[in-house]
Amino acid sequence: MSSLNSTTPSQPPSFLLLGIPGLEKEQFWIAFPFCIMYAIAVLGNIILLIVIKTESSLHEPMYLFLAMLAFTDLVLSTSMLPKMLAIFWWGSGEIGFVSCLVQLFFVHSFSAVESGVLMAMALDRYFAICYPLRHSSILSMPVVTALGNLVLLRGVLMVSPMCFLLHRKDFCQHRVISHSYCEHMAVVKLVCEDTRVNAIYGILVVLAVAVFDITVIVVSYTMILRVVLRLTSSEYQHKAISTCVSHICVILPCYVSALFSFLTHRFGHSIPQHIHILVANLYLLVPPTLNPIIYGVRTKQLRDKIVVLFQRKRI
């Protein structure tokens, strides 16, 4: 019996999420703009999903990838915002051990999925602008579906070992997580054993996803820019650039905030903790809020379909 107990990992029944350490009094008020942003994200992304699903003319690669992005944003924001608001408003910071691992899994896996979808959208624009006559044959429905499944599978397979490794570790008596959600390295810091494998694997996952996806995106847009600058038609040039600008406006907030959060968590020890946690929260909330607004406003075909949908509702 004693040998069995010695091999069983010691895990706390629950953790305590602090919210934003150093801003305990202010976080009650911070929750209000966060709540508004979450409401916009949920409403905007649901509208996108409904419009793309009901309008057969939008069943094209660009809009199908946008639907994947909208679904990813819904899962990503919902996996952490409701609990975060409960912490900010009611001080309800306790979260079960398994629930914490589940939240960690959804936050990190769907962050990887979002990056993959943005990469797929860049590839779609590349084929649409550089090979317009072959675009529909290259990115057919089976190919789009396969790309979506691969991106989802990649996120799940890469993040699952993080949760598995944590589940096998012994945790200390200290169970307070200085964060507003179960972030991987914040949970790793509570482990009493050697955590080098956890830390190294976490860094490798981030680098593998970010380096590959950003490389594909940069190469795609470099090729697109070369083709667009050679176009003689100013109308087609403007249309191509306008579509790409919408995508770049979506990419920048996602990768800039993610990169800042990653670097400060590991190397920016001089940066106040509340700044790091605020940026980490905004990284998971700003893209889901902005994505439907950017695409809804800048994409004429999508904007027109949304207007038609609301006109039908009034009738």
Short mmCIF file of C-alpha atoms in Angstrom, two decimals:
data_model
loop_
_atom_site.label_atom_id
_atom_site.label_comp_id
_atom_site.label_asym_id
_atom_site.label_seq_id
_atom_site.Cartn_x
_atom_site.Cartn_y
_atom_site.Cartn_z
CA MET A 1 0.00 0.00 0.00
CA SER A 2 2.80 2.42 0.86
CA SER A 3 4.56 1.75 -2.45
CA LEU A 4 1.31 2.48 -4.25
CA ASN A 5 0.92 5.80 -2.42
CA SER A 6 4.50 6.77 -3.22
CA THR A 7 3.94 6.35 -6.96
CA THR A 8 0.63 8.23 -7.02
CA PRO A 9 1.08 11.91 -7.97
CA SER A 10 0.09 14.37 -5.22
CA GLN A 11 -2.42 16.74 -6.78
CA PRO A 12 -4.47 19.46 -5.07
CA PRO A 13 -8.26 19.16 -5.33
CA SER A 14 -8.38 22.72 -6.62
CA PHE A 15 -6.39 25.86 -7.41
CA LEU A 16 -7.06 29.50 -6.56
CA LEU A 17 -6.88 31.99 -9.43
CA LEU A 18 -5.98 35.48 -8.20
CA GLY A 19 -7.11 37.44 -11.27
CA ILE A 20 -4.69 40.33 -11.85
CA PRO A 21 -2.21 40.50 -8.91
CA GLY A 22 -1.56 44.12 -7.99
CA LEU A 23 -4.89 45.28 -9.42
CA GLU A 24 -7.25 43.47 -7.05
CA LYS A 25 -9.28 46.64 -6.39
CA GLU A 26 -9.26 47.85 -10.00
CA GLN A 27 -10.16 44.50 -11.58
CA PHE A 28 -13.81 44.94 -10.57
CA TRP A 29 -13.99 47.88 -12.99
CA ILE A 30 -11.70 46.25 -15.56
CA ALA A 31 -14.31 43.49 -15.83
CA PHE A 32 -16.87 45.85 -17.43
CA PRO A 33 -14.94 46.58 -20.67
CA PHE A 34 -13.91 42.92 -20.75
CA CYS A 35 -17.57 41.91 -20.50
CA ILE A 36 -18.55 44.32 -23.30
CA MET A 37 -15.76 42.99 -25.51
CA TYR A 38 -16.84 39.42 -24.80
CA ALA A 39 -20.45 40.23 -25.69
CA ILE A 40 -19.30 41.82 -28.98
CA ALA A 41 -17.12 38.79 -29.71
CA VAL A 42 -19.91 36.28 -29.08
CA LEU A 43 -22.56 38.25 -30.98
CA GLY A 44 -20.27 39.16 -33.89
CA ASN A 45 -18.88 35.67 -34.41
CA ILE A 46 -22.30 34.02 -34.13
CA ILE A 47 -23.63 36.43 -36.78
CA LEU A 48 -20.70 35.53 -39.05
CA LEU A 49 -21.36 31.82 -38.61
CA ILE A 50 -25.09 32.22 -39.33
CA VAL A 51 -24.53 34.38 -42.43
CA ILE A 52 -21.86 32.10 -43.89
CA LYS A 53 -23.95 28.98 -43.19
CA THR A 54 -27.20 30.31 -44.65
CA GLU A 55 -25.81 32.09 -47.73
CA SER A 56 -24.73 29.56 -50.35
CA SER A 57 -22.84 32.28 -52.27
CA LEU A 58 -20.44 32.51 -49.31
CA HIS A 59 -19.52 28.83 -49.44
CA GLU A 60 -16.08 29.69 -50.78
CA PRO A 61 -12.66 28.99 -49.20
CA MET A 62 -12.18 32.55 -47.88
CA TYR A 63 -15.52 32.57 -46.03
CA LEU A 64 -15.26 28.95 -44.90
CA PHE A 65 -11.91 29.72 -43.30
CA LEU A 66 -13.50 32.81 -41.77
CA ALA A 67 -16.23 30.60 -40.30
CA MET A 68 -13.51 28.38 -38.80
CA LEU A 69 -11.88 31.48 -37.33
CA ALA A 70 -15.21 32.65 -35.87
CA PHE A 71 -15.83 29.24 -34.25
CA THR A 72 -12.27 29.19 -32.88
CA ASP A 73 -12.71 32.69 -31.42
CA LEU A 74 -15.96 31.65 -29.73
CA VAL A 75 -14.31 28.64 -28.07
CA LEU A 76 -11.18 30.60 -27.14
CA SER A 77 -12.97 33.53 -25.49
CA THR A 78 -15.63 31.36 -23.79
CA SER A 79 -13.01 29.03 -22.32
CA MET A 80 -11.65 31.81 -20.08
CA LEU A 81 -13.88 34.93 -19.99
CA PRO A 82 -16.84 33.65 -17.91
CA LYS A 83 -14.52 32.36 -15.18
CA MET A 84 -12.42 35.52 -15.36
CA LEU A 85 -15.49 37.72 -14.87
CA ALA A 86 -16.52 35.58 -11.88
CA ILE A 87 -13.09 36.24 -10.34
CA PHE A 88 -13.20 39.98 -11.01
CA TRP A 89 -16.76 40.57 -9.80
CA TRP A 90 -17.40 37.95 -7.12
CA GLY A 91 -13.93 36.79 -6.11
CA SER A 92 -14.82 33.26 -7.22
CA GLY A 93 -11.26 32.19 -7.99
CA GLU A 94 -11.40 28.53 -6.98
CA ILE A 95 -11.14 26.07 -9.87
CA GLY A 96 -10.87 22.28 -9.68
CA PHE A 97 -7.65 20.55 -10.72
CA VAL A 98 -9.26 18.76 -13.68
CA SER A 99 -11.23 21.88 -14.65
CA CYS A 100 -7.97 23.85 -14.66
CA LEU A 101 -6.33 21.33 -17.00
CA VAL A 102 -9.41 21.41 -19.26
CA GLN A 103 -9.27 25.21 -19.42
CA LEU A 104 -5.52 25.06 -20.09
CA PHE A 105 -6.14 22.57 -22.91
CA PHE A 106 -8.83 24.66 -24.62
CA VAL A 107 -6.97 27.97 -24.27
CA HIS A 108 -3.67 26.69 -25.67
CA SER A 109 -4.98 24.24 -28.27
CA PHE A 110 -7.39 26.75 -29.78
CA SER A 111 -4.71 29.44 -29.73
CA ALA A 112 -2.71 27.08 -31.96
CA VAL A 113 -5.83 26.44 -34.06
CA GLU A 114 -6.38 30.18 -34.54
CA SER A 115 -2.80 30.59 -35.73
CA GLY A 116 -3.29 27.70 -38.15
CA VAL A 117 -6.52 29.15 -39.53
CA LEU A 118 -4.81 32.52 -40.12
CA MET A 119 -2.07 30.65 -42.00
CA ALA A 120 -4.71 28.83 -44.10
CA MET A 121 -6.39 32.17 -44.88
CA ALA A 122 -3.05 33.56 -46.09
CA LEU A 123 -2.64 30.54 -48.38
CA ASP A 124 -6.17 31.10 -49.69
CA ARG A 125 -5.37 34.74 -50.58
CA TYR A 126 -2.12 33.61 -52.22
CA PHE A 127 -3.88 31.15 -54.54
CA ALA A 128 -6.81 33.54 -55.16
CA ILE A 129 -4.55 36.41 -56.27
CA CYS A 130 -1.55 34.60 -57.77
CA TYR A 131 -3.48 31.74 -59.43
CA PRO A 132 -7.06 33.04 -59.85
CA LEU A 133 -8.01 30.57 -62.60
CA ARG A 134 -6.88 27.55 -60.57
CA HIS A 135 -8.01 28.81 -57.15
CA SER A 136 -11.27 26.84 -56.99
CA SER A 137 -9.62 23.63 -58.17
CA ILE A 138 -6.66 23.91 -55.79
CA LEU A 139 -8.75 24.86 -52.73
CA SER A 140 -11.76 22.64 -53.37
CA MET A 141 -14.22 21.80 -50.59
CA PRO A 142 -12.43 18.52 -49.67
CA VAL A 143 -9.09 20.39 -49.47
CA VAL A 144 -10.58 23.17 -47.30
CA THR A 145 -12.16 20.56 -45.01
CA ALA A 146 -8.88 18.63 -44.79
CA LEU A 147 -6.94 21.82 -43.96
CA GLY A 148 -9.41 22.69 -41.21
CA ASN A 149 -9.18 19.18 -39.73
CA LEU A 150 -5.38 19.20 -39.89
CA VAL A 151 -5.18 22.56 -38.11
CA LEU A 152 -7.54 21.31 -35.37
CA LEU A 153 -5.67 18.02 -35.06
CA ARG A 154 -2.33 19.82 -34.82
CA GLY A 155 -3.54 21.98 -31.94
CA VAL A 156 -5.00 19.01 -30.06
CA LEU A 157 -1.97 16.75 -30.55
CA MET A 158 0.54 19.45 -29.60
CA VAL A 159 -1.21 20.65 -26.44
CA SER A 160 -2.46 17.30 -25.08
CA PRO A 161 1.05 16.27 -23.87
CA MET A 162 1.21 19.49 -21.80
CA CYS A 163 -1.86 18.39 -19.83
CA PHE A 164 -0.64 14.77 -19.63
CA LEU A 165 2.75 15.84 -18.25
CA LEU A 166 1.14 18.10 -15.64
CA HIS A 167 -1.31 15.38 -14.59
CA ARG A 168 1.63 13.09 -13.71
CA LYS A 169 3.45 15.67 -11.57
CA ASP A 170 3.50 16.15 -7.79
CA PHE A 171 2.21 19.57 -6.76
CA CYS A 172 3.25 21.58 -3.71
CA GLN A 173 0.88 22.70 -0.97
CA HIS A 174 0.93 26.19 -2.47
CA ARG A 175 -2.05 26.18 -4.84
CA VAL A 176 -2.43 29.88 -5.71
CA ILE A 177 -2.10 30.70 -9.42
CA SER A 178 -1.04 34.32 -9.97
CA HIS A 179 -3.09 34.63 -13.13
CA SER A 180 -6.70 35.09 -14.26
CA TYR A 181 -6.85 31.74 -16.09
CA CYS A 182 -4.94 28.45 -16.08
CA GLU A 183 -1.96 29.39 -18.24
CA HIS A 184 0.55 26.58 -18.79
CA MET A 185 3.67 28.09 -17.19
CA ALA A 186 1.65 29.60 -14.32
CA VAL A 187 0.47 26.07 -13.41
CA VAL A 188 3.93 24.54 -13.98
CA LYS A 189 5.35 26.90 -11.31
CA LEU A 190 3.23 25.09 -8.67
CA VAL A 191 4.89 21.71 -9.38
CA CYS A 192 7.35 20.43 -6.75
CA GLU A 193 9.34 18.25 -9.16
CA ASP A 194 11.77 19.06 -11.94
CA THR A 195 9.78 20.92 -14.59
CA ARG A 196 12.43 21.35 -17.28
CA VAL A 197 10.64 18.92 -19.60
CA ASN A 198 7.37 20.87 -19.21
CA ALA A 199 9.06 24.21 -19.83
CA ILE A 200 11.08 23.01 -22.83
CA TYR A 201 8.10 21.28 -24.40
CA GLY A 202 5.97 24.41 -23.94
CA ILE A 203 8.60 26.56 -25.66
CA LEU A 204 8.99 24.03 -28.51
CA VAL A 205 5.23 24.00 -29.15
CA VAL A 206 5.05 27.80 -29.29
CA LEU A 207 8.08 28.03 -31.55
CA ALA A 208 6.94 25.20 -33.85
CA VAL A 209 3.48 26.73 -34.33
CA ALA A 210 4.55 30.37 -34.53
CA VAL A 211 7.64 29.93 -36.72
CA PHE A 212 5.90 27.67 -39.25
CA ASP A 213 2.68 29.71 -39.46
CA ILE A 214 4.37 33.12 -39.56
CA THR A 215 6.82 31.90 -42.22
CA VAL A 216 3.95 30.69 -44.43
CA ILE A 217 2.05 33.96 -43.89
CA VAL A 218 5.07 36.18 -44.64
CA VAL A 219 6.02 34.20 -47.76
CA SER A 220 2.39 34.21 -48.98
CA TYR A 221 2.01 37.97 -48.63
CA THR A 222 5.43 38.65 -50.12
CA MET A 223 4.39 36.69 -53.22
CA ILE A 224 1.00 38.43 -53.26
CA LEU A 225 2.66 41.87 -53.08
CA ARG A 226 4.93 41.03 -56.00
CA VAL A 227 1.95 39.96 -58.13
CA VAL A 228 -0.24 42.92 -57.12
CA LEU A 229 2.47 45.47 -57.98
CA ARG A 230 2.67 44.00 -61.49
CA LEU A 231 -1.05 44.36 -62.16
CA THR A 232 -2.07 46.91 -64.77
CA SER A 233 -5.68 47.20 -63.61
CA SER A 234 -5.89 49.69 -60.72
CA GLU A 235 -9.38 48.40 -59.84
CA TYR A 236 -8.19 44.81 -59.40
CA GLN A 237 -5.10 46.09 -57.59
CA HIS A 238 -7.27 47.99 -55.09
CA LYS A 239 -9.57 44.99 -54.58
CA ALA A 240 -6.63 42.63 -53.94
CA ILE A 241 -4.96 45.03 -51.51
CA SER A 242 -8.23 45.72 -49.66
CA THR A 243 -8.80 41.99 -49.08
CA CYS A 244 -5.24 41.50 -47.85
CA VAL A 245 -5.40 44.54 -45.54
CA SER A 246 -8.41 43.01 -43.76
CA HIS A 247 -6.44 39.84 -43.14
CA ILE A 248 -3.33 41.71 -41.98
CA CYS A 249 -5.47 43.76 -39.55
CA VAL A 250 -6.62 40.45 -38.04
CA ILE A 251 -3.13 38.91 -37.95
CA LEU A 252 -1.26 41.79 -36.29
CA PRO A 253 -3.21 42.02 -32.97
CA CYS A 254 -3.06 38.24 -32.62
CA TYR A 255 0.67 37.72 -33.19
CA VAL A 256 1.93 40.97 -31.63
CA SER A 257 0.10 40.39 -28.32
CA ALA A 258 0.99 36.66 -28.36
CA LEU A 259 4.67 37.39 -28.94
CA PHE A 260 4.72 40.06 -26.20
CA SER A 261 3.00 37.69 -23.75
CA PHE A 262 5.37 34.81 -24.57
CA LEU A 263 8.56 36.90 -24.28
CA THR A 264 7.59 38.75 -21.11
CA HIS A 265 6.51 35.55 -19.36
CA ARG A 266 9.94 33.97 -19.92
CA PHE A 267 12.39 36.85 -20.24
CA GLY A 268 10.69 40.10 -19.18
CA HIS A 269 11.19 39.80 -15.44
CA SER A 270 11.49 43.58 -15.09
CA ILE A 271 7.97 44.09 -16.52
CA PRO A 272 5.29 44.34 -13.77
CA GLN A 273 3.25 41.16 -13.43
CA HIS A 274 -0.09 42.92 -13.87
CA ILE A 275 1.06 44.28 -17.25
CA HIS A 276 1.95 40.77 -18.42
CA ILE A 277 -1.38 39.33 -17.25
CA LEU A 278 -3.39 42.18 -18.80
CA VAL A 279 -1.67 41.64 -22.15
CA ALA A 280 -2.21 37.86 -21.88
CA ASN A 281 -5.93 38.50 -21.27
CA LEU A 282 -6.17 40.95 -24.16
CA TYR A 283 -4.39 38.46 -26.43
CA LEU A 284 -7.27 36.02 -25.89
CA LEU A 285 -10.00 38.67 -26.06
CA VAL A 286 -9.04 41.36 -28.57
CA PRO A 287 -8.76 39.14 -31.71
CA PRO A 288 -12.18 37.47 -31.16
CA THR A 289 -13.68 40.95 -30.70
CA LEU A 290 -11.99 42.60 -33.68
CA ASN A 291 -12.18 39.77 -36.24
CA PRO A 292 -15.94 39.95 -36.96
CA ILE A 293 -15.84 43.77 -36.95
CA ILE A 294 -12.91 43.95 -39.38
CA TYR A 295 -14.31 41.40 -41.80
CA GLY A 296 -17.89 42.62 -41.42
CA VAL A 297 -16.92 46.21 -42.24
CA ARG A 298 -14.16 45.73 -44.83
CA THR A 299 -15.55 42.78 -46.84
CA LYS A 300 -18.33 44.17 -49.06
CA GLN A 301 -19.90 40.82 -49.97
CA LEU A 302 -20.09 39.78 -46.33
CA ARG A 303 -21.31 43.21 -45.23
CA ASP A 304 -24.12 43.14 -47.80
CA LYS A 305 -25.24 39.67 -46.68
CA ILE A 306 -25.33 40.78 -43.03
CA VAL A 307 -27.52 43.77 -43.98
CA VAL A 308 -29.85 41.45 -45.93
CA LEU A 309 -30.06 39.09 -42.94
CA PHE A 310 -31.14 41.90 -40.59
CA GLN A 311 -33.66 43.20 -43.12
CA ARG A 312 -35.25 39.74 -43.26
CA LYS A 313 -35.45 39.69 -39.45
CA ARG A 314 -37.35 42.99 -39.46
CA ILE A 315 -39.85 41.71 -42.01
#
